[in-house]
XYZ file of C-alpha atoms in Angstrom:
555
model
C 29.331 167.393 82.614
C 33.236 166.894 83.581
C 32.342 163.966 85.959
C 29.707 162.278 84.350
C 31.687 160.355 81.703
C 34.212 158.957 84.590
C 31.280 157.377 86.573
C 29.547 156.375 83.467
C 32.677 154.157 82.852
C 32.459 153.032 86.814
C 28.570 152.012 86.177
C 30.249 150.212 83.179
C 32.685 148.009 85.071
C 31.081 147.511 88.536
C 28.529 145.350 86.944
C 31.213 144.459 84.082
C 31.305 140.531 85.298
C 28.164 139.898 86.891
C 26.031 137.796 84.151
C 24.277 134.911 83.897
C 24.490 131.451 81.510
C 21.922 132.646 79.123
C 22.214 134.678 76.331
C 21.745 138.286 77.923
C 19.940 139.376 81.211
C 19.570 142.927 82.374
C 20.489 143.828 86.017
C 20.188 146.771 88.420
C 23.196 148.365 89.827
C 22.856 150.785 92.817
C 26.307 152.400 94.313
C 26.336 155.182 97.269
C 29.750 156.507 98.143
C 30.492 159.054 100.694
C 33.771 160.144 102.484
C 34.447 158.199 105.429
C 33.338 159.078 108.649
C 30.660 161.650 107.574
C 26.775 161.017 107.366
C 26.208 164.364 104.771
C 27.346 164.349 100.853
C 26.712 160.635 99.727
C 26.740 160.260 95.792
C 24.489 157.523 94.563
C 24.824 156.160 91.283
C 21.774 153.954 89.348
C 22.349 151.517 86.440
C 20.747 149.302 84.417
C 23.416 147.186 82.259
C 22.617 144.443 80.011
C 25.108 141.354 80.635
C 25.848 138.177 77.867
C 28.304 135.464 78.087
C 29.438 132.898 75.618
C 31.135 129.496 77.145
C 34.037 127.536 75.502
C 34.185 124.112 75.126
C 37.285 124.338 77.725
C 34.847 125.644 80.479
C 35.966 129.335 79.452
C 33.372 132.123 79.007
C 33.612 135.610 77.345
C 31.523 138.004 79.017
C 30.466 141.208 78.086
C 28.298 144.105 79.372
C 26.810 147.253 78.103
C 25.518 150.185 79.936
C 21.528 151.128 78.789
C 20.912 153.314 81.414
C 22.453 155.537 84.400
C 21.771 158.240 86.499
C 24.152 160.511 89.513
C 22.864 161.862 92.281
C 24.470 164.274 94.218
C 23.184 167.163 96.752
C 21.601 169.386 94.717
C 22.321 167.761 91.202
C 21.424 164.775 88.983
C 22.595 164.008 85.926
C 21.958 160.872 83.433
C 23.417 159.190 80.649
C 21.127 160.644 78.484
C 22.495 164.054 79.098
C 25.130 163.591 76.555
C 24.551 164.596 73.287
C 25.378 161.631 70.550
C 26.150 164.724 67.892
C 28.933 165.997 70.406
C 32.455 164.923 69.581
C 33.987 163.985 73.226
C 30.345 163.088 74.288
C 29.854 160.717 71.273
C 33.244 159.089 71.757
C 31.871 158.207 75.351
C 28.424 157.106 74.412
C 30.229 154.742 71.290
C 32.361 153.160 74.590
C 29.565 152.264 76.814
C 26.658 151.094 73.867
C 29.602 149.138 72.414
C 30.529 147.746 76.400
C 32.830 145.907 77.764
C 34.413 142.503 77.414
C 36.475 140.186 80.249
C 37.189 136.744 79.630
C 37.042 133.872 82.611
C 39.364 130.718 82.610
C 37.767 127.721 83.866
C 39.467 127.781 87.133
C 37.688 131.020 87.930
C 40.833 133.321 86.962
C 40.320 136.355 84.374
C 41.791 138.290 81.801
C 41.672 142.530 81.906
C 39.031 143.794 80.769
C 38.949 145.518 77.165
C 36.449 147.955 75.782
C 35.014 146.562 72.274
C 34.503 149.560 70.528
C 38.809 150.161 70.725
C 38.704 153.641 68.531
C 36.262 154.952 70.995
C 38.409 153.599 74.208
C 41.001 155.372 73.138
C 39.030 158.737 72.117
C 37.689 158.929 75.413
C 41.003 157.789 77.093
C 42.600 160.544 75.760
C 39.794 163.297 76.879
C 39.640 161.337 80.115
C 42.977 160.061 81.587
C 41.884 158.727 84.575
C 39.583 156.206 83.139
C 42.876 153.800 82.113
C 43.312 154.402 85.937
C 39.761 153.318 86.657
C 39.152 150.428 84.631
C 41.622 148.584 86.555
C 40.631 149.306 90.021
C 36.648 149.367 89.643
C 37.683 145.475 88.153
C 39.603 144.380 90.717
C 36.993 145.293 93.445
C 33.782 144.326 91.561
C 33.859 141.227 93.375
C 31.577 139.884 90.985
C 33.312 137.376 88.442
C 32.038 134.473 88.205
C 32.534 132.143 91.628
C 34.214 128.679 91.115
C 32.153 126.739 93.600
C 32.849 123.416 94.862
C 30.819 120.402 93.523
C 29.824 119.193 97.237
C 28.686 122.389 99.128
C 27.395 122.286 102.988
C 25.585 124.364 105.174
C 28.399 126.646 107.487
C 31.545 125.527 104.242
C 34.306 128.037 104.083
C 35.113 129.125 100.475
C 38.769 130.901 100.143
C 39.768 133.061 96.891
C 42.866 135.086 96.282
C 43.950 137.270 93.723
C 46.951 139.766 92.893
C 45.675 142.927 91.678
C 47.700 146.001 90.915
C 46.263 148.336 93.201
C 44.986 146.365 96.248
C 48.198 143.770 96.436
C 46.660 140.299 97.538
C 43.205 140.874 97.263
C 41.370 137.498 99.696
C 37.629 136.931 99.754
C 36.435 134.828 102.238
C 32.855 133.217 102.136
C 30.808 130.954 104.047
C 27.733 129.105 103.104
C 24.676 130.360 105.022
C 21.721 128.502 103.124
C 21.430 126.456 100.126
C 18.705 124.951 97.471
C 19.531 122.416 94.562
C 19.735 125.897 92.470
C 21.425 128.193 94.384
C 23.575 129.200 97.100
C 23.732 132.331 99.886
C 27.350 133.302 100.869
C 28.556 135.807 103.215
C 31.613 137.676 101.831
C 34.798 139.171 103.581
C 37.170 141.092 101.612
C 40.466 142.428 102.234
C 42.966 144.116 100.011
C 45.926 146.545 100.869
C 44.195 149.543 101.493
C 40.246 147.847 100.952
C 38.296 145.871 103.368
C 34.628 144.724 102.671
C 31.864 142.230 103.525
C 28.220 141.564 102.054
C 26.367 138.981 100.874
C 25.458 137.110 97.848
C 23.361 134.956 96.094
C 25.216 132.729 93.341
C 24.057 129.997 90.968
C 25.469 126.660 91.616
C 26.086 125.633 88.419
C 28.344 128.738 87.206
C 28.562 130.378 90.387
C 27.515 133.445 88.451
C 25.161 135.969 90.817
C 21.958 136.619 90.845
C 22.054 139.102 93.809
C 24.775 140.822 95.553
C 25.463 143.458 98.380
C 28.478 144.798 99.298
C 29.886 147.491 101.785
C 33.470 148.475 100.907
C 36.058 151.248 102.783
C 38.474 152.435 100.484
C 41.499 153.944 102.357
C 43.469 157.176 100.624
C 45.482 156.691 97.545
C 46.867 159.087 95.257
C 44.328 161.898 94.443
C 41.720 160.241 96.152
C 40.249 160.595 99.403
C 38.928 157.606 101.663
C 35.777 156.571 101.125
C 32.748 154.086 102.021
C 30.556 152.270 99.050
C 27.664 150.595 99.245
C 27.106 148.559 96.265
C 24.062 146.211 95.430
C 22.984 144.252 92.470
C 20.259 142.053 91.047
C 19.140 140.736 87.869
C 15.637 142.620 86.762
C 13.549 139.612 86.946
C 13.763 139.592 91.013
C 11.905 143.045 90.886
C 14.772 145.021 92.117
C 12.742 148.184 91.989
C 9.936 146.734 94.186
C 13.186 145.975 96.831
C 13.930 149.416 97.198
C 10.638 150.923 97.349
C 9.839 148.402 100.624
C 13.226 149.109 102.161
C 12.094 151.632 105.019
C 8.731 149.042 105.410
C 10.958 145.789 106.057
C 12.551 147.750 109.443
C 9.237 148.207 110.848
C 6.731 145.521 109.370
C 7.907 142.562 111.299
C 7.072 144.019 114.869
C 3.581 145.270 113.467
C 2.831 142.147 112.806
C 4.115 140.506 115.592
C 1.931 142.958 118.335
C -0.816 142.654 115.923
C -0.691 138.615 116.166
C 0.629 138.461 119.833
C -2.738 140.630 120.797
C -6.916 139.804 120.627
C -8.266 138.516 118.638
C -5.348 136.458 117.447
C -3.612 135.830 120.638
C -7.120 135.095 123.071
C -10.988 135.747 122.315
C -11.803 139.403 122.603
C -14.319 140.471 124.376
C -15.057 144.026 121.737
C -17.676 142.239 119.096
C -16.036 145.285 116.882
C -13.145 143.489 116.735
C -14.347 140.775 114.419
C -16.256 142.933 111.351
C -18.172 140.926 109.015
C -16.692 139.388 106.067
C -15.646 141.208 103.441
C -17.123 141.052 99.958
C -14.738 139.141 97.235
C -11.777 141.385 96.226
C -9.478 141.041 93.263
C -5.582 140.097 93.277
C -4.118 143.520 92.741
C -2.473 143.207 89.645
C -4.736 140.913 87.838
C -7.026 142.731 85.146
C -10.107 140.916 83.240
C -9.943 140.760 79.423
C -12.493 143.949 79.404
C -10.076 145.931 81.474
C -7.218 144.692 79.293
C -8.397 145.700 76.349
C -9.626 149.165 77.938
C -5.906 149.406 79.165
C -4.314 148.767 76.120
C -6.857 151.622 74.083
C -5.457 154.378 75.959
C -1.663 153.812 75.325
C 0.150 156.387 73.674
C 3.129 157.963 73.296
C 5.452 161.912 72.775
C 8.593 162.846 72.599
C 9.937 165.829 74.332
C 12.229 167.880 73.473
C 14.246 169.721 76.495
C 17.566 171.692 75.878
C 19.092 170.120 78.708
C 18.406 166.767 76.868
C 21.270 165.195 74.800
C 18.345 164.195 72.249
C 14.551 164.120 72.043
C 13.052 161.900 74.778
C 10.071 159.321 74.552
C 7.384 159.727 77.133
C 5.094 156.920 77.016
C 1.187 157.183 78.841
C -2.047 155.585 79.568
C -4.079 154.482 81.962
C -4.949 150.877 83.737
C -8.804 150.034 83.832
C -10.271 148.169 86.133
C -13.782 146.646 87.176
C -12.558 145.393 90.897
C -12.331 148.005 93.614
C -10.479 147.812 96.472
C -12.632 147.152 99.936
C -10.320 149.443 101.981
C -10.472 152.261 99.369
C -13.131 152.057 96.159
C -10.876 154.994 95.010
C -7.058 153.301 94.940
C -5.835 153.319 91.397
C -6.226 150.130 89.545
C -2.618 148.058 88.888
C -1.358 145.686 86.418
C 2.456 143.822 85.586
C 2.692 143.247 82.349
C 6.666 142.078 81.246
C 7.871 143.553 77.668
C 9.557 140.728 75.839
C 10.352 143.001 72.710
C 9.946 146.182 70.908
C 9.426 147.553 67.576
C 9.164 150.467 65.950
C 7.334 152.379 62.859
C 7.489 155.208 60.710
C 4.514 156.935 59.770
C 4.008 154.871 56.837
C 3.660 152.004 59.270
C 7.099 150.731 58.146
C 9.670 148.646 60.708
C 12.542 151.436 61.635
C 15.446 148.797 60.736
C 17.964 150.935 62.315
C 16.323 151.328 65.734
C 16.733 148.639 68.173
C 16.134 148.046 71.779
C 16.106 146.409 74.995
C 13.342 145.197 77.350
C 14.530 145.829 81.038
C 11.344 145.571 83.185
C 9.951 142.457 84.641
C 8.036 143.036 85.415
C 6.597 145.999 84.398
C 4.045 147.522 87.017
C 1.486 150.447 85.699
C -0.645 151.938 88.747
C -3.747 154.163 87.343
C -2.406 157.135 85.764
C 0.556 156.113 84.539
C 3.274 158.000 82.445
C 7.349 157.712 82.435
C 9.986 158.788 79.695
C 13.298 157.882 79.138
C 15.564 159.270 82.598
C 13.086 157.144 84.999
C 14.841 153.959 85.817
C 10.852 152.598 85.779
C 10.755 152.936 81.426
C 10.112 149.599 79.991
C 12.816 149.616 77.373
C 15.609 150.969 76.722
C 17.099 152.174 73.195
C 21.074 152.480 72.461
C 23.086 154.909 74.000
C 23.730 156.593 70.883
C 20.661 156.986 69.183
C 20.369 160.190 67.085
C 17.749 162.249 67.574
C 16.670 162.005 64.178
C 15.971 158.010 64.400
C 13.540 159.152 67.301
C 12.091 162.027 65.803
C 10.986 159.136 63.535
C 9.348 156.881 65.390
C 5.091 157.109 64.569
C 4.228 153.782 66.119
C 5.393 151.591 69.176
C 4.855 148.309 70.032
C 5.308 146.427 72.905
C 5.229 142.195 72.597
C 4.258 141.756 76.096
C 3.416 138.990 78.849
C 0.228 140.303 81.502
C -1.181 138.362 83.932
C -4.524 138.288 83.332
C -7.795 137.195 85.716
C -10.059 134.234 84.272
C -12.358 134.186 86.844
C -12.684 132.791 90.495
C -13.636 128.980 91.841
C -15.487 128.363 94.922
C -14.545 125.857 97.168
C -15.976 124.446 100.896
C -13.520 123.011 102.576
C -14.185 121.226 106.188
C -11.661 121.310 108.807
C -8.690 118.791 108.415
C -9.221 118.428 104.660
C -6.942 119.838 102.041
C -7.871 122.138 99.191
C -8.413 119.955 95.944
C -8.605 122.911 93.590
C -5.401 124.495 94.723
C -2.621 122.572 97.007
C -0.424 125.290 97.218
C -2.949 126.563 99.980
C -2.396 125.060 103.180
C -4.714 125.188 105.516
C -3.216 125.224 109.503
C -6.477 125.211 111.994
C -4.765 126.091 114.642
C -7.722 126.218 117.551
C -11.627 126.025 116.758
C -11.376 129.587 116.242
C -8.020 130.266 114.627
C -7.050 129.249 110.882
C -4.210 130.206 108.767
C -3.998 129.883 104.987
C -0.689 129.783 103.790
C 0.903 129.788 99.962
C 3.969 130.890 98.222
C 3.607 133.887 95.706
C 3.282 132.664 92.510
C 3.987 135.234 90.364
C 7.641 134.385 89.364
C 7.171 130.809 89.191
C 5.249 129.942 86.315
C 2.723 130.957 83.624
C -0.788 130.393 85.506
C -2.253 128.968 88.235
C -4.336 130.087 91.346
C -4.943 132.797 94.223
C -6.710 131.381 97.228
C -8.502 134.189 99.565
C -10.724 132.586 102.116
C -13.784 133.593 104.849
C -14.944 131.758 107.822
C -18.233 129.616 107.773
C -20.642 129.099 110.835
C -22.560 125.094 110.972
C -25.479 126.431 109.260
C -23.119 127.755 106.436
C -23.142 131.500 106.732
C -20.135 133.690 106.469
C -19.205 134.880 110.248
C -17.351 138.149 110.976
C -13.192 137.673 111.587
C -10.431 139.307 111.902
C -8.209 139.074 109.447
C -4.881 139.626 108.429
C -3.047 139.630 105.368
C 0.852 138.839 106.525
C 3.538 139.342 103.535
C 6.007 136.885 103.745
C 8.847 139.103 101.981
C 8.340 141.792 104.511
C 7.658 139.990 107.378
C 11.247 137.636 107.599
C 12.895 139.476 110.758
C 15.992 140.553 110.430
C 17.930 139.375 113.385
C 21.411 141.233 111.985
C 19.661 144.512 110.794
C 22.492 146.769 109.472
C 24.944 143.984 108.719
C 25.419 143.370 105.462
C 26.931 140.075 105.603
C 24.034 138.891 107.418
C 20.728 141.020 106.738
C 18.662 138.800 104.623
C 18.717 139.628 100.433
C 15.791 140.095 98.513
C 15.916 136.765 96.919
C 15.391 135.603 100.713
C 12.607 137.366 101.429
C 10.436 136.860 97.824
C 10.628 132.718 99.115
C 9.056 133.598 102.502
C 5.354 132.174 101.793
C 2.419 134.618 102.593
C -0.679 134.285 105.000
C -3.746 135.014 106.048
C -4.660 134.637 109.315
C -8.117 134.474 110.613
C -9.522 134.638 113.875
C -13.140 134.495 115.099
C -15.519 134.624 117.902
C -17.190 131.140 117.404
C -16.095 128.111 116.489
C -15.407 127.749 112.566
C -17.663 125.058 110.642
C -15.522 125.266 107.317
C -13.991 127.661 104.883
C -14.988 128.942 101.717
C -11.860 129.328 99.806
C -12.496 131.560 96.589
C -9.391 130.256 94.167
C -8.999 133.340 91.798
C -7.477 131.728 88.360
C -4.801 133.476 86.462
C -2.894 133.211 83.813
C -0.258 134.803 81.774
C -1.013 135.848 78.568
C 1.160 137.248 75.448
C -0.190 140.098 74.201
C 0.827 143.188 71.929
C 0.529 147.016 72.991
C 0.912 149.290 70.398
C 1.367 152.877 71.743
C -0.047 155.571 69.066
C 1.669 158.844 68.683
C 0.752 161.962 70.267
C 2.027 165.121 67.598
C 3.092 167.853 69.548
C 0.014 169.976 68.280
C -2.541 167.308 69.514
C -0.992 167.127 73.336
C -3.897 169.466 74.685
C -6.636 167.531 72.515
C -4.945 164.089 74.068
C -5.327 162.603 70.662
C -3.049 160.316 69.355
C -2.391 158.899 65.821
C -3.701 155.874 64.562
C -0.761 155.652 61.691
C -0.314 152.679 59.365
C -0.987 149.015 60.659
C-alpha cells in the first residue's frame, strides 16, 4: 500500500479546481502516465471527485473538492481507495484528508490562492507519514490546468486567449488557447502549455459565464526533476452528467464507425437502386427505444432489487453489492434474446436499520447519471459503475448496519407510441424535432437530436416506408449515431480530436432506401417521459444468499 496514499492525494488535486456554479457536481477523472518514450508500463489512475464552489460578492469563489472514489492500475496490480482500512492509524489519517478534501480560493481576475487541505490535523498526520505529498500538492496544482478560465465578454470564432502564471516548479507557466466553436452556453478551446521543464496541449470545453469546465483533455510531458523520471500523462475530465463512462466504452468504436458508415451509405441501396431484391427486407415490426421500460416492467424491475455486503480480507471494510434484474416486454428484432436496459439517475440515498429507522450517521453521494442497468445486473463498491458513493471513512460497523436502501430516483419511462402518416414535403405535427429530408423518390432520411439530456419527456420518432395503396414496402435501413459517426479529421491530436460534448450534439438518423418510389411515411412517435420514482433495495443476510431471498425489514 506504500504508493497508494501519494496518488490518492494526486486524484485529489488534479480535479482539485475543476467545478461548476452550482452547489456540487461530481466528475470523472481518468490519468495514464508512462515513462517517456516507451509504449509498455502505463499507470492509469480513475476518480470520481465531488466538486462545490461558493462565490463572493467581489466575483471571488471558494472551491473545494473531495475524493469519493479511486482506483490504480498498474501491470499486474490494482488497488482502490477502499483498500484502506478507516480503523488503521496512518490509513485513517489519509482517508480523514481526502473525505474532508480540498479547498483553493479564485480572485476575480482568474488568479488563485494555494491550495489547503480542510481537515488540517489530518494534513499534517499524513504529511508527516508521507513527505512527498507537501512536494505534490504544489506541483499536481500548478499543472491541473483546470481553475477556473477568465474569458472575455466578446468571444469569436479562431480568438486567441493568453494566460500566464509563476509557479514554483515550472517557472512561467503560459497557456495558450484558441476558440474553435462556440454556443450562447459554452465554448471549445484548444490549449498549449508550456512551463520550464512541461509542455502540453488538449482541449476543453468551458462555460461562458464562469469559464469553469465541463470537459477537458490534456496530454502533458514532464521532463526529469529531482527523484523523478520523465514522463507522459494523459489526463481527461468530465462532469458525470455527460455520461463519461458511455465515452470510454465507445472509444475503440469512434476510430472505425465513421468509414462503416460511409461505405455502407456510399454503396446500393443508398448510393443507386440495387438490383439484389434481398437487399431491401421487409419492414420490421415496431421495436422499443432501448432504455425505455413500461410501468409493468418498472415495477417488475424494481421487485427484484436487493442488496449484500461482502466481506473480503483484502477489503479495508465490508463492501455493498447491490443486484437485480431489468424486465422487459419489448424484444429486440436483431436478437429476441439481448438483455433488456434501463437509465434510471439516483438523486439521493437513504438508509435503514433493521427496525426500519433512518441511519443519521450514514450519508452519501449520487454519482451516476445516468445510471444504466443491462439484464442481469450486479456491482459493489470498487466498480466505478456503483450508483452512490458513501464517505471515505465509513466504519465498517455503520455498514454492517444498513437493513434497507433506498434509492430516490429519475427513469425514463415508455407511455406508449403515436402513429402518424406523413406525405412527402410535409412536416411531422406530433414531433418537430424529426425532420424529414426526401432526398430522391426512393431515398428519405429522418433526422433528430437525442433527447435524453435535454429535458424531462418528449418523443422518439422511428419510421417505415409506405407504397400508394398504403402498405409498408421492404427498405433498407440504417440507423446512423450521430456521436459516433462525427469524423475525426485530427485523430490522435488532442488539441483537435473532437470531445465528447461534441459528439453527444451530432443529431442521429435513419436513413431509408427503397426499390419503388415512396407514397408516405408512417412515423411511430414513441412517448417518454421521466418519472421520479423510489427503489428500495431489501437485504440479502449472508445465510439467505443461496435461497436469493432478501428481507422485507421495517417500512
Amino acid at each position: 500500500m506504500k504508493s497508494l496514499p501519494t496518488l490518492l492525494l494526486s486524484a485529489a488535486l488534479l480535479c482539485g479546481a475543476a467545478p461548476l456554479l452550482a452547489a456540487e457536481h461530481v466528475y470523472y477523472v481518468g490519468l495514464d502516465i508512462r515513462l517517456a518514450g516507451q509504449d509498455r508500463g502505463t499507470f492509469g489512475q480513475r476518480s470520481l471527485s465531488s466538486l462545490a464552489i461558493d462565490t463572493a460578492a467581489d466575483g471571488s469563489a471558494r472551491l473545494r473538492t473531495r475524493v469519493l472514489w479511486t482506483e490504480q492500475r498498474a501491470p499486474g496490480d490494482r488497488q482502490t481507495v477502499l483498500d484502506l482500512d478507516p480503523e488503521v492509524g496512518d490509513e485513517r489519517a489519509m482517508l480523514a484528508l481526502l473525505n474532508g478534501g480540498f479547498e483553493l480560493t479564485v480572485a476575480a481576475d482568474g488568479t488563485s490562492t494555494g491550495m489547503r487541505a480542510v481537515d488540517q490535523e489530518a494534513w499534517r498526520d499524513t504529511v508527516t507519514l508521507q513527505p512527498q505529498a507537501a512536494r505534490l500538492i504544489n506541483a499536481e496544482q500548478q499543472l491541473g490546468g483546470l481553475q477556473p478560465l477568465a474569458l472575455p465578454a466578446q468571444l469569436d470564432i479562431g480568438q486567441r486567449i493568453t494566460r500566464r502564471a509563476q509557479t514554483r516548479d515550472f517557472g512561467e507557466l503560459t497557456s495558450q488557447m484558441q476558440v474553435q466553436s462556440l454556443t450562447p452556453a459554452e465554448v471549445v478551446v484548444s490549449v498549449e502549455l508550456a512551463g520550464t521543464g512541461v509542455q502540453g496541449h488538449g482541449r476543453q470545453v468551458l462555460q461562458r459565464a464562469d469559464g469553469m469546465p465541463i470537459e477537458a483533455r490534456m496530454h502533458l510531458t514532464l521532463a526529469p526533476r529531482d527523484d523523478l523520471p520523465a514522463t507522459e500523462q494523459r489526463m481527461y475530465l468530465a462532469r458525470m452528467d455527460l455520461d463519461p463512462l458511455q465515452r470510454l466504452e465507445t472509444e475503440r468504436i469512434v476510430e472505425t464507425y465513421p468509414a462503416m458508415i460511409q461505405a455502407q451509405l456510399g454503396a446500393p441501396p443508398f448510393s443507386a437502386l440495387s438490383s439484389n431484391a434481398d437487399d431491401y427486407p421487409p419492414a420490421p415490426p415496431e421495436e422499443r427505444v432501448p432504455g425505455l421500460l413500461d410501468m409493468a416492467a418498472l415495477k417488475q424491475t424494481e421487485a427484484s432489487l436487493m442488496f449484500a455486503v461482502n466481506r473480503d480480507y483484502r477489503d479495508g471494510r465490508p463492501l455493498i453489492r447491490i443486484a437485480g434484474r431489468v424486465d422487459t416486454g419489448a424484444p429486440t428484432r436483431d436478437d429476441p434474446a439481448a438483455p433488456a436496459i434501463a437509465a434510471a439517475t439516483p438523486r439521493a440515498v437513504h438508509f435503514f436499520d433493521a427496525k426500519g429507522k433512518r441511519l443519521s450517521n450514514l450519508a452519501a453521494q449520487p454519482v451516476l447519471d445516468p445510471w444504466v442497468l443491462v439484464g442481469d445486473f450486479h456491482a459493489d463498491e470498487k466498480d466505478i459503475a456503483f450508483p452512490f458513493r458513501l464517505p471515505l471513512n465509513t466504519r465498517g460497523s455503520q455498514v454492517d448496519a444498513i437493513r434497507r436502501i433506498r434509492l430516490d430516483v429519475d427513469v425514463d419511462t415508455y407511455l406508449g407510441t403515436e402513429v402518424e402518416t406523413l406525405a412527402p414535403g410535409t412536416p411531422s405535427r406530433r414531433n418537430p424535432n424529426a425532420q424529414v429530408q426526401w432526398t430522391s423518390p426512393t431515398r428519405v432520411t429522418v433526422e433528430q437530436p437525442l433527447p435524453w439530456r435535454e429535458g424531462n419527456g418528449g418523443y422518439w420518432t422511428t419510421a417505415v416506408p409506405l407504397d400508394a395503396q398504403g402498405r409498408e414496402m421492404p427498405a433498407a435501413m440504417v440507423d446512423v449515431q450521430g456521436a459516433l459517426a462525427l469524423a475525426d479529421a485530427h485523430p490522435g491530436d488532442p488539441a483537435q480530436s473532437p470531445l465528447h460534448w461534441e459528439r453527444m450534439r451530432q443529431p442521429h438518423r435513419l436513413e431509408i432506401a427503397t426499390a419503388a418510389p415512396i407514397a408516405a411515411l408512417r412515423l411511430r412517435h414513441q412517448r417518454w417521459q421521466r418519472q421520479p420514482r423510489q427503489w428500495t433495495f431489501r437485504y440479502l443476510a449472508p445465510d439467505a444468499a443461496d435461497a436469493g431471498t432478501a428481507e422485507r425489514g421495517a417500512d
